[in-house]
PDB file of C-alpha atoms in Angstrom:
ATOM      1  CA  MET L   1     -16.003   8.147  -7.162  1.00 33.00           C
ATOM      2  CA  LEU L   2     -16.092   7.862  -3.404  1.00 41.00           C
ATOM      3  CA  GLU L   3     -14.068  10.859  -2.276  1.00 42.00           C
ATOM      4  CA  GLN L   4     -15.321  12.132   1.104  1.00 45.00           C
ATOM      5  CA  TYR L   5     -17.243   8.855   1.567  1.00 42.00           C
ATOM      6  CA  ASP L   6     -17.422   7.695   5.178  1.00 42.00           C
ATOM      7  CA  THR L   7     -16.022   4.150   5.351  1.00 44.00           C
ATOM      8  CA  ARG L   8     -16.434   3.558   9.080  1.00 41.00           C
ATOM      9  CA  ASN L   9     -18.947   0.697   8.693  1.00 38.00           C
ATOM     10  CA  ILE L  10     -17.636  -1.006   5.581  1.00 39.00           C
ATOM     11  CA  THR L  11     -15.051  -3.629   4.918  1.00 39.00           C
ATOM     12  CA  ASN L  12     -13.322  -1.987   1.968  1.00 40.00           C
ATOM     13  CA  LEU L  13     -13.424   1.209  -0.061  1.00 41.00           C
ATOM     14  CA  ILE L  14     -16.776   0.414  -1.608  1.00 41.00           C
ATOM     15  CA  ILE L  15     -20.253   0.132  -0.116  1.00 42.00           C
ATOM     16  CA  LEU L  16     -19.961  -3.331   1.434  1.00 45.00           C
ATOM     17  CA  TYR L  17     -21.697  -3.900   4.763  1.00 45.00           C
ATOM     18  CA  THR L  18     -20.515  -7.446   5.403  1.00 49.00           C
ATOM     19  CA  ASP L  19     -17.297  -9.455   5.532  1.00 49.00           C
ATOM     20  CA  ASN L  20     -18.512 -12.315   3.319  1.00 52.00           C
ATOM     21  CA  LEU L  21     -19.529 -10.846  -0.041  1.00 52.00           C
ATOM     22  CA  GLY L  22     -16.243 -11.011  -1.896  1.00 52.00           C
ATOM     23  CA  GLN L  23     -12.476 -10.882  -1.796  1.00 56.00           C
ATOM     24  CA  MET L  24     -12.116  -7.223  -0.920  1.00 56.00           C
ATOM     25  CA  CYS L  25     -10.608  -6.144   2.335  1.00 58.00           C
ATOM     26  CA  PHE L  26      -8.474  -3.010   2.334  1.00 67.00           C
ATOM     27  CA  ASN L  27      -8.808   0.212   4.303  1.00 75.00           C
ATOM     28  CA  ALA L  28      -5.343   1.550   5.149  1.00 74.00           C
ATOM     29  CA  ALA L  29      -6.446   3.586   8.177  1.00 69.00           C
ATOM     30  CA  LYS L  30      -8.558   0.792   9.643  1.00 73.00           C
ATOM     31  CA  ILE L  31      -5.793  -1.780   9.156  1.00 74.00           C
ATOM     32  CA  CYS L  32      -3.296   0.496  10.897  1.00 73.00           C
ATOM     33  CA  GLN L  33      -5.663   1.044  13.824  1.00 68.00           C
ATOM     34  CA  LEU L  34      -6.450  -2.656  14.201  1.00 68.00           C
ATOM     35  CA  GLN L  35      -2.733  -3.457  14.083  1.00 70.00           C
ATOM     36  CA  HIS L  36      -1.586  -0.960  16.698  1.00 66.00           C
ATOM     37  CA  PHE L  37      -4.707  -0.525  18.846  1.00 66.00           C
ATOM     38  CA  PRO L  38      -6.600  -3.828  18.732  1.00 64.00           C
ATOM     39  CA  HIS L  39      -9.785  -4.397  20.683  1.00 63.00           C
ATOM     40  CA  PRO L  40      -8.791  -6.412  23.788  1.00 65.00           C
ATOM     41  CA  VAL L  41     -11.421  -9.088  23.126  1.00 64.00           C
ATOM     42  CA  ASN L  42     -12.720  -8.965  19.566  1.00 58.00           C
ATOM     43  CA  ILE L  43      -9.563  -8.283  17.543  1.00 55.00           C
ATOM     44  CA  GLU L  44      -6.541 -10.557  17.397  1.00 56.00           C
ATOM     45  CA  HIS L  45      -3.340  -8.522  17.567  1.00 57.00           C
ATOM     46  CA  GLY L  46      -0.587  -8.991  15.035  1.00 59.00           C
ATOM     47  CA  TRP L  47      -2.255  -9.785  11.720  1.00 70.00           C
ATOM     48  CA  TYR L  48       0.632  -8.017   9.991  1.00 81.00           C
ATOM     49  CA  ASN L  49       4.313  -7.510  10.695  1.00 83.00           C
ATOM     50  CA  PRO L  50       4.667  -4.150  12.505  1.00 84.00           C
ATOM     51  CA  ILE L  51       7.815  -3.304  10.549  1.00 88.00           C
ATOM     52  CA  ASP L  52       5.673  -2.984   7.415  1.00 92.00           C
ATOM     53  CA  PHE L  53       3.961   0.162   8.774  1.00 90.00           C
ATOM     54  CA  PHE L  54       5.858   3.408   8.145  1.00 93.00           C
ATOM     55  CA  THR L  55       5.399   7.026   9.227  1.00 92.00           C
ATOM     56  CA  VAL L  56       6.274   9.489   6.467  1.00 93.00           C
ATOM     57  CA  ASP L  57       8.668  12.199   7.695  1.00 88.00           C
ATOM     58  CA  THR L  58       9.501  14.785   5.036  1.00 89.00           C
ATOM     59  CA  LEU L  59      11.433  17.141   7.334  1.00 86.00           C
ATOM     60  CA  SER L  60      14.754  15.792   6.075  1.00 85.00           C
ATOM     61  CA  GLY L  61      13.668  15.580   2.437  1.00 91.00           C
ATOM     62  CA  PRO L  62      11.322  13.643   0.166  1.00 93.00           C
ATOM     63  CA  GLN L  63      10.657  10.063   1.210  1.00 93.00           C
ATOM     64  CA  VAL L  64      10.184   7.163  -1.229  1.00 94.00           C
ATOM     65  CA  TYR L  65       8.696   3.814  -0.255  1.00 95.00           C
ATOM     66  CA  GLU L  66       8.196   0.549  -2.075  1.00 95.00           C
ATOM     67  CA  MET L  67       4.721  -0.720  -1.210  1.00 95.00           C
ATOM     68  CA  ILE L  68       3.415  -4.260  -1.529  1.00 94.00           C
ATOM     69  CA  GLY L  69      -0.014  -4.919  -2.976  1.00 90.00           C
ATOM     70  CA  VAL L  70      -2.331  -5.589  -0.057  1.00 87.00           C
ATOM     71  CA  GLY L  71      -3.933  -8.623  -1.687  1.00 85.00           C
ATOM     72  CA  GLU L  72      -0.540 -10.313  -1.932  1.00 90.00           C
ATOM     73  CA  TYR L  73       0.751  -9.516   1.539  1.00 89.00           C
ATOM     74  CA  ARG L  74       1.151 -13.215   2.365  1.00 88.00           C
ATOM     75  CA  LEU L  75       3.895 -13.285  -0.312  1.00 91.00           C
ATOM     76  CA  GLN L  76       5.955 -10.666   1.525  1.00 90.00           C
ATOM     77  CA  ARG L  77       9.572 -11.866   1.752  1.00 87.00           C
ATOM     78  CA  ALA L  78      11.356  -8.563   2.211  1.00 86.00           C
ATOM     79  CA  THR L  79      10.300  -5.403   3.984  1.00 89.00           C
ATOM     80  CA  LYS L  80       7.945  -3.392   1.810  1.00 92.00           C
ATOM     81  CA  ALA L  81       5.447  -0.929   3.199  1.00 94.00           C
ATOM     82  CA  LEU L  82       1.865  -2.058   3.702  1.00 93.00           C
ATOM     83  CA  VAL L  83       0.598   1.257   5.112  1.00 92.00           C
ATOM     84  CA  LEU L  84       2.135   4.736   5.169  1.00 95.00           C
ATOM     85  CA  GLN L  85       0.962   7.089   7.902  1.00 91.00           C
ATOM     86  CA  ILE L  86       1.183  10.857   7.456  1.00 91.00           C
ATOM     87  CA  ILE L  87       0.716  12.620  10.791  1.00 85.00           C
ATOM     88  CA  VAL L  88      -0.947  16.039  10.585  1.00 82.00           C
ATOM     89  CA  PRO L  89      -0.363  18.045  13.798  1.00 78.00           C
ATOM     90  CA  GLY L  90      -3.641  19.588  14.879  1.00 79.00           C
ATOM     91  CA  GLY L  91      -5.471  17.907  12.002  1.00 80.00           C
ATOM     92  CA  ASN L  92      -6.542  14.537  10.683  1.00 85.00           C
ATOM     93  CA  ASP L  93      -3.901  11.925   9.898  1.00 88.00           C
ATOM     94  CA  HIS L  94      -3.775  10.312   6.456  1.00 91.00           C
ATOM     95  CA  TYR L  95      -3.021   6.711   5.525  1.00 91.00           C
ATOM     96  CA  ILE L  96      -1.667   5.512   2.196  1.00 95.00           C
ATOM     97  CA  GLY L  97      -2.037   2.018   0.751  1.00 93.00           C
ATOM     98  CA  PHE L  98      -1.554   0.148  -2.521  1.00 95.00           C
ATOM     99  CA  ASN L  99      -4.927  -1.386  -3.372  1.00 93.00           C
ATOM    100  CA  SER L 100      -3.804  -4.215  -5.665  1.00 92.00           C
ATOM    101  CA  ALA L 101      -6.714  -6.305  -6.956  1.00 92.00           C
ATOM    102  CA  LYS L 102      -5.123  -9.704  -6.425  1.00 91.00           C
ATOM    103  CA  GLY L 103      -5.275 -12.500  -3.884  1.00 88.00           C
ATOM    104  CA  ALA L 104      -7.448 -11.595  -0.901  1.00 83.00           C
ATOM    105  CA  ASN L 105      -8.423  -8.378  -2.695  1.00 86.00           C
ATOM    106  CA  ALA L 106      -9.070  -9.941  -6.127  1.00 88.00           C
ATOM    107  CA  GLN L 107     -12.746  -8.949  -6.310  1.00 86.00           C
ATOM    108  CA  ASN L 108     -12.181  -5.326  -5.402  1.00 85.00           C
ATOM    109  CA  VAL L 109     -14.330  -2.817  -7.311  1.00 83.00           C
ATOM    110  CA  GLU L 110     -13.189   0.714  -6.437  1.00 86.00           C
ATOM    111  CA  ALA L 111      -9.646   2.050  -7.001  1.00 90.00           C
ATOM    112  CA  SER L 112      -8.233  -1.302  -8.128  1.00 92.00           C
ATOM    113  CA  ASP L 113      -4.438  -1.347  -8.549  1.00 95.00           C
ATOM    114  CA  MET L 114      -4.194   2.266  -7.407  1.00 95.00           C
ATOM    115  CA  VAL L 115      -2.620   4.092  -4.495  1.00 96.00           C
ATOM    116  CA  THR L 116      -5.340   5.125  -2.040  1.00 94.00           C
ATOM    117  CA  ILE L 117      -5.475   7.989   0.470  1.00 94.00           C
ATOM    118  CA  VAL L 118      -7.693   7.620   3.551  1.00 90.00           C
ATOM    119  CA  GLU L 119      -8.267  10.260   6.242  1.00 89.00           C
ATOM    120  CA  TRP L 120      -8.986   9.323   9.864  1.00 81.00           C
ATOM    121  CA  HIS L 121     -11.310  11.780  11.615  1.00 74.00           C
ATOM    122  CA  THR L 122     -10.607  11.035  15.267  1.00 63.00           C
ATOM    123  CA  THR L 123      -7.994  11.441  17.966  1.00 58.00           C
ATOM    124  CA  ASP L 124      -9.399   8.561  20.009  1.00 59.00           C
ATOM    125  CA  VAL L 125      -7.603   5.367  18.963  1.00 55.00           C
ATOM    126  CA  ASN L 126     -10.216   3.262  20.750  1.00 57.00           C
ATOM    127  CA  ARG L 127     -13.045   4.395  18.469  1.00 59.00           C
ATOM    128  CA  TYR L 128     -13.484   2.716  15.089  1.00 58.00           C
ATOM    129  CA  VAL L 129     -15.061   5.742  13.426  1.00 60.00           C
ATOM    130  CA  GLY L 130     -14.373   8.443  10.910  1.00 67.00           C
ATOM    131  CA  TYR L 131     -12.484   6.863   8.000  1.00 75.00           C
ATOM    132  CA  TYR L 132     -12.859   8.874   4.799  1.00 83.00           C
ATOM    133  CA  LEU L 133     -11.549   7.946   1.372  1.00 87.00           C
ATOM    134  CA  LYS L 134     -10.012  11.172   0.086  1.00 90.00           C
ATOM    135  CA  GLY L 135      -8.861   9.899  -3.270  1.00 92.00           C
ATOM    136  CA  TYR L 136      -6.851   7.411  -5.272  1.00 94.00           C
ATOM    137  CA  ARG L 137      -4.124   7.823  -7.831  1.00 96.00           C
ATOM    138  CA  ALA L 138      -2.767   5.833 -10.773  1.00 96.00           C
ATOM    139  CA  GLN L 139       0.870   5.808 -11.863  1.00 95.00           C
ATOM    140  CA  ASP L 140       2.432   9.280 -12.255  1.00 94.00           C
ATOM    141  CA  GLU L 141      -0.493  10.956 -10.497  1.00 96.00           C
ATOM    142  CA  SER L 142      -0.255  13.037  -7.310  1.00 96.00           C
ATOM    143  CA  PHE L 143      -2.511  14.046  -4.431  1.00 95.00           C
ATOM    144  CA  LEU L 144      -1.978  17.221  -2.360  1.00 93.00           C
ATOM    145  CA  LEU L 145      -2.852  16.867   1.311  1.00 90.00           C
ATOM    146  CA  GLY L 146      -4.063  19.757   3.424  1.00 79.00           C
ATOM    147  CA  ASN L 147      -0.774  19.973   5.325  1.00 82.00           C
ATOM    148  CA  GLY L 148       1.196  20.732   2.155  1.00 87.00           C
ATOM    149  CA  ILE L 149       2.568  17.230   1.605  1.00 91.00           C
ATOM    150  CA  THR L 150       2.136  15.767  -1.864  1.00 94.00           C
ATOM    151  CA  VAL L 151       1.780  12.014  -2.304  1.00 95.00           C
ATOM    152  CA  THR L 152       2.809  10.701  -5.730  1.00 95.00           C
ATOM    153  CA  ALA L 153       2.339   7.228  -7.181  1.00 96.00           C
ATOM    154  CA  GLN L 154       5.661   7.196  -9.017  1.00 95.00           C
ATOM    155  CA  CYS L 155       5.158   3.762 -10.514  1.00 94.00           C
ATOM    156  CA  ILE L 156       2.867   0.759 -10.225  1.00 95.00           C
ATOM    157  CA  ASN L 157       3.841  -2.718 -11.396  1.00 94.00           C
ATOM    158  CA  THR L 158       1.165  -5.419 -11.300  1.00 93.00           C
ATOM    159  CA  ALA L 159       3.012  -7.640 -13.788  1.00 91.00           C
ATOM    160  CA  VAL L 160       5.253  -8.943 -11.006  1.00 91.00           C
ATOM    161  CA  THR L 161       4.282 -11.068  -8.025  1.00 90.00           C
ATOM    162  CA  PRO L 162       3.744  -9.577  -5.520  1.00 92.00           C
ATOM    163  CA  SER L 163       2.642  -6.311  -7.110  1.00 94.00           C
ATOM    164  CA  ILE L 164       4.722  -3.257  -6.235  1.00 94.00           C
ATOM    165  CA  ALA L 165       4.119   0.487  -6.118  1.00 96.00           C
ATOM    166  CA  CYS L 166       6.663   3.229  -5.460  1.00 96.00           C
ATOM    167  CA  VAL L 167       5.140   6.101  -3.493  1.00 96.00           C
ATOM    168  CA  CYS L 168       6.827   9.404  -2.681  1.00 95.00           C
ATOM    169  CA  GLY L 169       5.920  11.954  -0.015  1.00 95.00           C
ATOM    170  CA  GLU L 170       7.276  15.469  -0.494  1.00 94.00           C
ATOM    171  CA  GLU L 171       6.733  19.011   0.724  1.00 91.00           C
ATOM    172  CA  ARG L 172       6.225  22.020  -1.541  1.00 83.00           C
ATOM    173  CA  SER L 173       9.889  22.847  -2.108  1.00 83.00           C
ATOM    174  CA  GLN L 174      11.061  19.257  -2.493  1.00 91.00           C
ATOM    175  CA  ILE L 175      11.432  17.039  -5.554  1.00 91.00           C
ATOM    176  CA  CYS L 176      10.933  13.287  -5.504  1.00 91.00           C
ATOM    177  CA  PRO L 177      13.897  11.237  -6.764  1.00 87.00           C
ATOM    178  CA  SER L 178      13.300   9.491 -10.061  1.00 80.00           C
ATOM    179  CA  ASP L 179      15.189   6.249  -9.431  1.00 75.00           C
ATOM    180  CA  CYS L 180      12.268   4.166  -8.150  1.00 79.00           C
ATOM    181  CA  ALA L 181      11.134   2.105 -11.138  1.00 75.00           C
ATOM    182  CA  CYS L 182       9.141  -0.705  -9.484  1.00 83.00           C
ATOM    183  CA  PRO L 183      11.483  -3.548 -10.449  1.00 72.00           C
ATOM    184  CA  ALA L 184      10.678  -7.183  -9.875  1.00 66.00           C
ATOM    185  CA  PRO L 185      11.470  -8.242  -6.293  1.00 61.00           C
ATOM    186  CA  ILE L 186      15.042  -9.477  -5.789  1.00 55.00           C
ATOM    187  CA  TYR L 187      13.985 -13.079  -5.170  1.00 52.00           C
ATOM    188  CA  GLN L 188      11.916 -13.026  -8.367  1.00 52.00           C
ATOM    189  CA  GLN L 189      14.834 -11.574 -10.326  1.00 50.00           C
ATOM    190  CA  LEU L 190      17.042 -14.421  -9.081  1.00 51.00           C
ATOM    191  CA  GLU L 191      14.436 -16.969 -10.143  1.00 54.00           C
ATOM    192  CA  ILE L 192      14.180 -15.390 -13.609  1.00 48.00           C
ATOM    193  CA  THR L 193      17.982 -15.355 -13.933  1.00 51.00           C
ATOM    194  CA  ALA L 194      18.194 -19.035 -12.994  1.00 56.00           C
ATOM    195  CA  ILE L 195      15.527 -19.932 -15.562  1.00 53.00           C
ATOM    196  CA  ASN L 196      17.285 -17.937 -18.284  1.00 55.00           C
ATOM    197  CA  GLN L 197      20.627 -19.539 -17.479  1.00 57.00           C
ATOM    198  CA  ALA L 198      19.106 -23.020 -17.596  1.00 57.00           C
ATOM    199  CA  GLY L 199      17.556 -22.239 -20.972  1.00 55.00           C
ATOM    200  CA  ALA L 200      20.859 -20.959 -22.343  1.00 54.00           C
ATOM    201  CA  CYS L 201      22.611 -24.137 -21.214  1.00 49.00           C
ATOM    202  CA  GLN L 202      20.065 -26.310 -22.978  1.00 53.00           C
ATOM    203  CA  GLU L 203      20.382 -24.328 -26.197  1.00 51.00           C
ATOM    204  CA  THR L 204      24.205 -24.513 -26.265  1.00 51.00           C
ATOM    205  CA  ALA L 205      24.595 -27.993 -24.720  1.00 52.00           C
ATOM    206  CA  ASP L 206      27.324 -26.483 -22.539  1.00 50.00           C
ATOM    207  CA  GLU L 207      28.540 -29.252 -20.231  1.00 51.00           C
ATOM    208  CA  THR L 208      29.923 -26.699 -17.774  1.00 49.00           C
ATOM    209  CA  CYS L 209      26.472 -25.366 -16.937  1.00 45.00           C
TER     210      CYS L 209
END
């Protein structure tokens, strides 16, 4: 287990000191920093769609997000969260991701197909330092942050493409809704329906199909 491990010099959540040793690429805090505060020379801005980064605000109640598996991000067709940011006033912000072991992340070793929690130990957005893996959670497991917010992996579905996780952020007196069941994406449901209808037509020889 790598809780409290400093990930500032590694590519992923495991001890990997190079970019070319496998298909493993995900650090939620680092990805968020590179997206919003890219180096003016060395980092190309806009690897991801900015609308797929969300800030969790539990002041108005518990917040539930559908998250796409990072390794399948290129399959994104509808807005699903890639990274969730939890701002901690006066403390260290936390970043949540769904570490699916598919696609670009297929050779991942640590926390595969789990929801990960990374802490960023800096207030200087221009410094690529201080990323700490705080933990990772499987389906139905929760993680309590220091600011009183609980992050729960309500469901994880890797049987669909792209993989989906439902993640809830709640404060102490709040209760996460139970209606997030990680269904197949809408476009995949339509494809399945079309296939089933075609099969039914063939079985019944219905000329109206």
